[in-house]
Amino acid sequence: MTRQRASILVILAVAVATSILYASTNIRRSTTTPFLRNEYTNPSDNTNPASDQDDRRQLASFNLAQFKNPVSVRRKSDESSSTEPREQFSPVNHSSRSRCQVVYLLGVEGAAHHGFVPVIEALARHQIDPETNLAYDVDTDPQALKAGLFGWFPKAKIRTWGYSATPEVDDPAFVQTVVRESCPNDGRKHVLVEWASFPSGLADDPRSYRVHRQHEWQNMSPEEIANTDEALQHPTNMNAFYQAYSPYVDIKFVVLHRPFLETIASHHDWDGGPPIHSNVIRGFMLMLRRFLDTHIYDLVNGRRLWSLVCVERIMAKNYQDQFDVKKARRRLIGYLTKFLDWPDGDCPQCFDEWRDSTKDARDVLGPENVALLEEHMKFLEGIWPPPGEDSAVDQQCAM
């Protein structure tokens, strides 16, 4: 009887200890897990800016922890992947981040990357670092970064760095090699402008992508494309890129949106024609939206990680006179300067090389395809374009 009583007391003690441990764990979770707050805070609210920055850092960390891959369905391959935030693996190198910035013009194929690169390049070259009085070093063809992100230049870059095979995009030693070559510690601020589209290149493209464009996508729905491992890796794995490089590089995404019919008309003969090309493009729009929704704020400084550019709002054909065009473009340059944390937004020459497209998308596509694509656009409601900031009128894009 005494032995039974002792056994019962041991069981009760274990149960009580377990309950206490569970309760204390929940208390710690409730005090450390950030609330998912509405990002559009009422400016009249009396909030502490420093506290708000901390909340954004926590939110960024929470997003990375919960969404290791930017895909909204679970696959078997997800179960084995780590869900710890990147900040636990790599200490932040603030010195490196202060001199090295990547501006990624992010958008689907046909979103006017080629036209917008000279605009962002002119703005970057216009900058003078107020601390050193030196001009920014600007590279719109950053070969070391392209080798790191896409696996390009295997002989000219990757093998000369001592690798016999191309490492993964987030290989720690590989990342640091790319950063060192891209942004030497020479007293200047280095701005790398990357603009590979999603998708990028052809299925038989001679460039050495880790994962090429897939013929199989032409037989899939947009949802199926967005959920494939190949699409998540093409032209690079955006989530892996951000997590691996953000401790060393200040990353900013300038998201380009062009009206859907114009986007499809730009490469209307790709993927077997407009209907199938539309499926591929919509698949990548869905994938990019998932990435953007889970990467709103920078993990390191809590600032906005991406900003939206509505391409139709800088096209002269959409305005009555040149005065209104120049006014709209000045507003965009001012906003981008602030977003990129650059010192000088007075850049009258920034649009000198910009050229409006002269194509009429409806004529290029034809009435039958236009009717079908207008049906396809219904799928994009609430997905693309991503929402601009409420206070920015020029970020309210047309579909």
mmCIF file of N, CA, C and O in Angstrom, residues 8-61:
data_model
loop_
_atom_site.group_PDB
_atom_site.id
_atom_site.type_symbol
_atom_site.label_atom_id
_atom_site.label_comp_id
_atom_site.label_asym_id
_atom_site.label_seq_id
_atom_site.Cartn_x
_atom_site.Cartn_y
_atom_site.Cartn_z
ATOM 1 N N ILE A 8 1.735 6.966 -6.652
ATOM 2 C CA ILE A 8 0.712 7.977 -6.978
ATOM 3 C C ILE A 8 1.258 9.377 -6.752
ATOM 4 O O ILE A 8 1.057 10.300 -7.547
ATOM 5 N N LEU A 9 1.982 9.561 -5.628
ATOM 6 C CA LEU A 9 2.551 10.881 -5.344
ATOM 7 C C LEU A 9 3.561 11.296 -6.401
ATOM 8 O O LEU A 9 3.616 12.469 -6.801
ATOM 9 N N VAL A 10 4.377 10.363 -6.897
ATOM 10 C CA VAL A 10 5.343 10.674 -7.952
ATOM 11 C C VAL A 10 4.627 11.111 -9.226
ATOM 12 O O VAL A 10 4.990 12.099 -9.884
ATOM 13 N N ILE A 11 3.559 10.367 -9.578
ATOM 14 C CA ILE A 11 2.797 10.711 -10.791
ATOM 15 C C ILE A 11 2.196 12.096 -10.670
ATOM 16 O O ILE A 11 2.222 12.916 -11.599
ATOM 17 N N LEU A 12 1.603 12.393 -9.482
ATOM 18 C CA LEU A 12 1.014 13.715 -9.265
ATOM 19 C C LEU A 12 2.074 14.813 -9.343
ATOM 20 O O LEU A 12 1.841 15.895 -9.910
ATOM 21 N N ALA A 13 3.236 14.563 -8.801
ATOM 22 C CA ALA A 13 4.307 15.562 -8.835
ATOM 23 C C ALA A 13 4.741 15.854 -10.268
ATOM 24 O O ALA A 13 4.959 17.006 -10.655
ATOM 25 N N VAL A 14 4.870 14.793 -11.072
ATOM 26 C CA VAL A 14 5.251 14.970 -12.476
ATOM 27 C C VAL A 14 4.193 15.773 -13.221
ATOM 28 O O VAL A 14 4.487 16.669 -14.012
ATOM 29 N N ALA A 15 2.904 15.452 -12.953
ATOM 30 C CA ALA A 15 1.808 16.166 -13.625
ATOM 31 C C ALA A 15 1.825 17.642 -13.276
ATOM 32 O O ALA A 15 1.654 18.512 -14.136
ATOM 33 N N VAL A 16 2.032 17.958 -11.992
ATOM 34 C CA VAL A 16 2.068 19.360 -11.564
ATOM 35 C C VAL A 16 3.235 20.087 -12.200
ATOM 36 O O VAL A 16 3.114 21.215 -12.705
ATOM 37 N N ALA A 17 4.407 19.455 -12.216
ATOM 38 C CA ALA A 17 5.590 20.080 -12.814
ATOM 39 C C ALA A 17 5.389 20.342 -14.299
ATOM 40 O O ALA A 17 5.762 21.394 -14.832
ATOM 41 N N THR A 18 4.763 19.361 -14.964
ATOM 42 C CA THR A 18 4.502 19.536 -16.396
ATOM 43 C C THR A 18 3.566 20.704 -16.644
ATOM 44 O O THR A 18 3.743 21.515 -17.572
ATOM 45 N N SER A 19 2.517 20.831 -15.816
ATOM 46 C CA SER A 19 1.563 21.937 -15.957
ATOM 47 C C SER A 19 2.243 23.282 -15.758
ATOM 48 O O SER A 19 1.994 24.246 -16.489
ATOM 49 N N ILE A 20 3.123 23.358 -14.761
ATOM 50 C CA ILE A 20 3.826 24.621 -14.494
ATOM 51 C C ILE A 20 4.723 24.988 -15.663
ATOM 52 O O ILE A 20 4.766 26.128 -16.118
ATOM 53 N N LEU A 21 5.457 23.981 -16.190
ATOM 54 C CA LEU A 21 6.340 24.228 -17.325
ATOM 55 C C LEU A 21 5.558 24.697 -18.544
ATOM 56 O O LEU A 21 5.933 25.639 -19.233
ATOM 57 N N TYR A 22 4.422 24.045 -18.805
ATOM 58 C CA TYR A 22 3.577 24.425 -19.950
ATOM 59 C C TYR A 22 3.067 25.846 -19.799
ATOM 60 O O TYR A 22 3.088 26.653 -20.738
ATOM 61 N N ALA A 23 2.621 26.192 -18.577
ATOM 62 C CA ALA A 23 2.093 27.534 -18.352
ATOM 63 C C ALA A 23 3.170 28.583 -18.534
ATOM 64 O O ALA A 23 2.949 29.622 -19.155
ATOM 65 N N SER A 24 4.370 28.317 -17.991
ATOM 66 C CA SER A 24 5.448 29.308 -18.114
ATOM 67 C C SER A 24 5.870 29.480 -19.564
ATOM 68 O O SER A 24 6.204 30.574 -19.996
ATOM 69 N N THR A 25 5.861 28.380 -20.327
ATOM 70 C CA THR A 25 6.209 28.471 -21.750
ATOM 71 C C THR A 25 5.215 29.339 -22.489
ATOM 72 O O THR A 25 5.560 30.179 -23.314
ATOM 73 N N ASN A 26 3.923 29.151 -22.205
ATOM 74 C CA ASN A 26 2.897 29.964 -22.862
ATOM 75 C C ASN A 26 3.031 31.428 -22.498
ATOM 76 O O ASN A 26 2.799 32.318 -23.312
ATOM 77 N N ILE A 27 3.389 31.704 -21.235
ATOM 78 C CA ILE A 27 3.555 33.095 -20.827
ATOM 79 C C ILE A 27 4.690 33.724 -21.608
ATOM 80 O O ILE A 27 4.587 34.831 -22.103
ATOM 81 N N ARG A 28 5.826 32.981 -21.738
ATOM 82 C CA ARG A 28 6.949 33.524 -22.497
ATOM 83 C C ARG A 28 6.558 33.771 -23.940
ATOM 84 O O ARG A 28 6.918 34.768 -24.537
ATOM 85 N N ARG A 29 5.800 32.855 -24.523
ATOM 86 C CA ARG A 29 5.372 33.042 -25.917
ATOM 87 C C ARG A 29 4.510 34.283 -26.065
ATOM 88 O O ARG A 29 4.640 35.054 -26.995
ATOM 89 N N SER A 30 3.596 34.479 -25.100
ATOM 90 C CA SER A 30 2.671 35.606 -25.215
ATOM 91 C C SER A 30 3.387 36.932 -25.094
ATOM 92 O O SER A 30 2.923 37.947 -25.592
ATOM 93 N N THR A 31 4.557 36.933 -24.401
ATOM 94 C CA THR A 31 5.267 38.200 -24.227
ATOM 95 C C THR A 31 6.316 38.428 -25.292
ATOM 96 O O THR A 31 6.826 39.526 -25.419
ATOM 97 N N THR A 32 6.664 37.414 -26.091
ATOM 98 C CA THR A 32 7.715 37.605 -27.091
ATOM 99 C C THR A 32 7.203 37.530 -28.516
ATOM 100 O O THR A 32 7.820 38.059 -29.414
ATOM 101 N N THR A 33 6.090 36.864 -28.768
ATOM 102 C CA THR A 33 5.589 36.759 -30.130
ATOM 103 C C THR A 33 4.887 38.049 -30.533
ATOM 104 O O THR A 33 3.958 38.484 -29.873
ATOM 105 N N PRO A 34 5.322 38.697 -31.625
ATOM 106 C CA PRO A 34 4.712 39.961 -32.012
ATOM 107 C C PRO A 34 3.319 39.762 -32.566
ATOM 108 O O PRO A 34 3.020 38.741 -33.189
ATOM 109 N N PHE A 35 2.459 40.741 -32.349
ATOM 110 C CA PHE A 35 1.141 40.709 -32.953
ATOM 111 C C PHE A 35 1.262 41.076 -34.418
ATOM 112 O O PHE A 35 2.086 41.893 -34.801
ATOM 113 N N LEU A 36 0.425 40.476 -35.238
ATOM 114 C CA LEU A 36 0.374 40.845 -36.650
ATOM 115 C C LEU A 36 -0.501 42.089 -36.782
ATOM 116 O O LEU A 36 -1.716 41.998 -36.910
ATOM 117 N N ARG A 37 0.157 43.233 -36.767
ATOM 118 C CA ARG A 37 -0.587 44.482 -36.807
ATOM 119 C C ARG A 37 -0.836 44.906 -38.245
ATOM 120 O O ARG A 37 -0.091 44.563 -39.147
ATOM 121 N N ASN A 38 -1.853 45.714 -38.425
ATOM 122 C CA ASN A 38 -2.113 46.287 -39.735
ATOM 123 C C ASN A 38 -0.953 47.208 -40.093
ATOM 124 O O ASN A 38 -0.595 48.083 -39.341
ATOM 125 N N GLU A 39 -0.316 46.984 -41.266
ATOM 126 C CA GLU A 39 0.843 47.788 -41.633
ATOM 127 C C GLU A 39 0.470 49.235 -41.906
ATOM 128 O O GLU A 39 1.318 50.128 -41.869
ATOM 129 N N TYR A 40 -0.781 49.509 -42.193
ATOM 130 C CA TYR A 40 -1.175 50.876 -42.481
ATOM 131 C C TYR A 40 -1.728 51.505 -41.201
ATOM 132 O O TYR A 40 -2.932 51.516 -40.956
ATOM 133 N N THR A 41 -0.839 52.009 -40.376
ATOM 134 C CA THR A 41 -1.214 52.571 -39.095
ATOM 135 C C THR A 41 -1.732 53.984 -39.277
ATOM 136 O O THR A 41 -1.214 54.752 -40.077
ATOM 137 N N ASN A 42 -2.748 54.308 -38.519
ATOM 138 C CA ASN A 42 -3.287 55.653 -38.564
ATOM 139 C C ASN A 42 -2.224 56.632 -38.104
ATOM 140 O O ASN A 42 -1.725 56.542 -36.989
ATOM 141 N N PRO A 43 -1.838 57.621 -38.968
ATOM 142 C CA PRO A 43 -0.768 58.532 -38.580
ATOM 143 C C PRO A 43 -1.115 59.396 -37.388
ATOM 144 O O PRO A 43 -0.237 59.975 -36.767
ATOM 145 N N SER A 44 -2.395 59.483 -37.029
ATOM 146 C CA SER A 44 -2.782 60.285 -35.870
ATOM 147 C C SER A 44 -2.599 59.538 -34.558
ATOM 148 O O SER A 44 -2.700 60.107 -33.490
ATOM 149 N N ASP A 45 -2.322 58.209 -34.643
ATOM 150 C CA ASP A 45 -2.107 57.443 -33.422
ATOM 151 C C ASP A 45 -0.847 57.937 -32.713
ATOM 152 O O ASP A 45 0.170 58.234 -33.349
ATOM 153 N N ASN A 46 -0.874 57.957 -31.394
ATOM 154 C CA ASN A 46 0.288 58.378 -30.627
ATOM 155 C C ASN A 46 1.182 57.166 -30.370
ATOM 156 O O ASN A 46 1.078 56.501 -29.358
ATOM 157 N N THR A 47 2.035 56.857 -31.340
ATOM 158 C CA THR A 47 2.905 55.698 -31.207
ATOM 159 C C THR A 47 4.343 56.158 -31.064
ATOM 160 O O THR A 47 4.738 57.216 -31.561
ATOM 161 N N ASN A 48 5.129 55.336 -30.408
ATOM 162 C CA ASN A 48 6.544 55.609 -30.230
ATOM 163 C C ASN A 48 7.299 55.112 -31.452
ATOM 164 O O ASN A 48 7.281 53.929 -31.740
ATOM 165 N N PRO A 49 7.995 56.009 -32.231
ATOM 166 C CA PRO A 49 8.685 55.567 -33.447
ATOM 167 C C PRO A 49 9.697 54.465 -33.187
ATOM 168 O O PRO A 49 9.828 53.539 -33.964
ATOM 169 N N ALA A 50 10.443 54.584 -32.073
ATOM 170 C CA ALA A 50 11.443 53.547 -31.777
ATOM 171 C C ALA A 50 10.774 52.217 -31.523
ATOM 172 O O ALA A 50 11.220 51.163 -31.984
ATOM 173 N N SER A 51 9.654 52.255 -30.768
ATOM 174 C CA SER A 51 8.910 51.022 -30.500
ATOM 175 C C SER A 51 8.347 50.452 -31.792
ATOM 176 O O SER A 51 8.318 49.245 -31.997
ATOM 177 N N ASP A 52 7.894 51.344 -32.683
ATOM 178 C CA ASP A 52 7.338 50.896 -33.963
ATOM 179 C C ASP A 52 8.405 50.193 -34.801
ATOM 180 O O ASP A 52 8.143 49.179 -35.433
ATOM 181 N N GLN A 53 9.652 50.739 -34.779
ATOM 182 C CA GLN A 53 10.742 50.090 -35.493
ATOM 183 C C GLN A 53 11.004 48.705 -34.939
ATOM 184 O O GLN A 53 11.224 47.743 -35.664
ATOM 185 N N ASP A 54 10.979 48.583 -33.601
ATOM 186 C CA ASP A 54 11.183 47.272 -32.969
ATOM 187 C C ASP A 54 10.094 46.298 -33.377
ATOM 188 O O ASP A 54 10.350 45.124 -33.646
ATOM 189 N N ASP A 55 8.838 46.788 -33.400
ATOM 190 C CA ASP A 55 7.729 45.929 -33.804
ATOM 191 C C ASP A 55 7.918 45.434 -35.227
ATOM 192 O O ASP A 55 7.629 44.285 -35.546
ATOM 193 N N ARG A 56 8.410 46.313 -36.102
ATOM 194 C CA ARG A 56 8.596 45.913 -37.500
ATOM 195 C C ARG A 56 9.704 44.876 -37.633
ATOM 196 O O ARG A 56 9.607 43.948 -38.428
ATOM 197 N N ARG A 57 10.769 45.058 -36.829
ATOM 198 C CA ARG A 57 11.829 44.047 -36.851
ATOM 199 C C ARG A 57 11.298 42.704 -36.392
ATOM 200 O O ARG A 57 11.605 41.660 -36.950
ATOM 201 N N GLN A 58 10.474 42.739 -35.318
ATOM 202 C CA GLN A 58 9.888 41.492 -34.818
ATOM 203 C C GLN A 58 8.971 40.876 -35.858
ATOM 204 O O GLN A 58 8.958 39.666 -36.061
ATOM 205 N N LEU A 59 8.185 41.724 -36.521
ATOM 206 C CA LEU A 59 7.263 41.227 -37.544
ATOM 207 C C LEU A 59 8.034 40.603 -38.698
ATOM 208 O O LEU A 59 7.666 39.545 -39.200
ATOM 209 N N ALA A 60 9.140 41.253 -39.106
ATOM 210 C CA ALA A 60 9.954 40.688 -40.181
ATOM 211 C C ALA A 60 10.493 39.330 -39.769
ATOM 212 O O ALA A 60 10.471 38.379 -40.544
ATOM 213 N N SER A 61 10.976 39.232 -38.534
ATOM 214 C CA SER A 61 11.503 37.965 -38.038
ATOM 215 C C SER A 61 10.409 36.914 -37.981
ATOM 216 O O SER A 61 10.615 35.760 -38.350
#
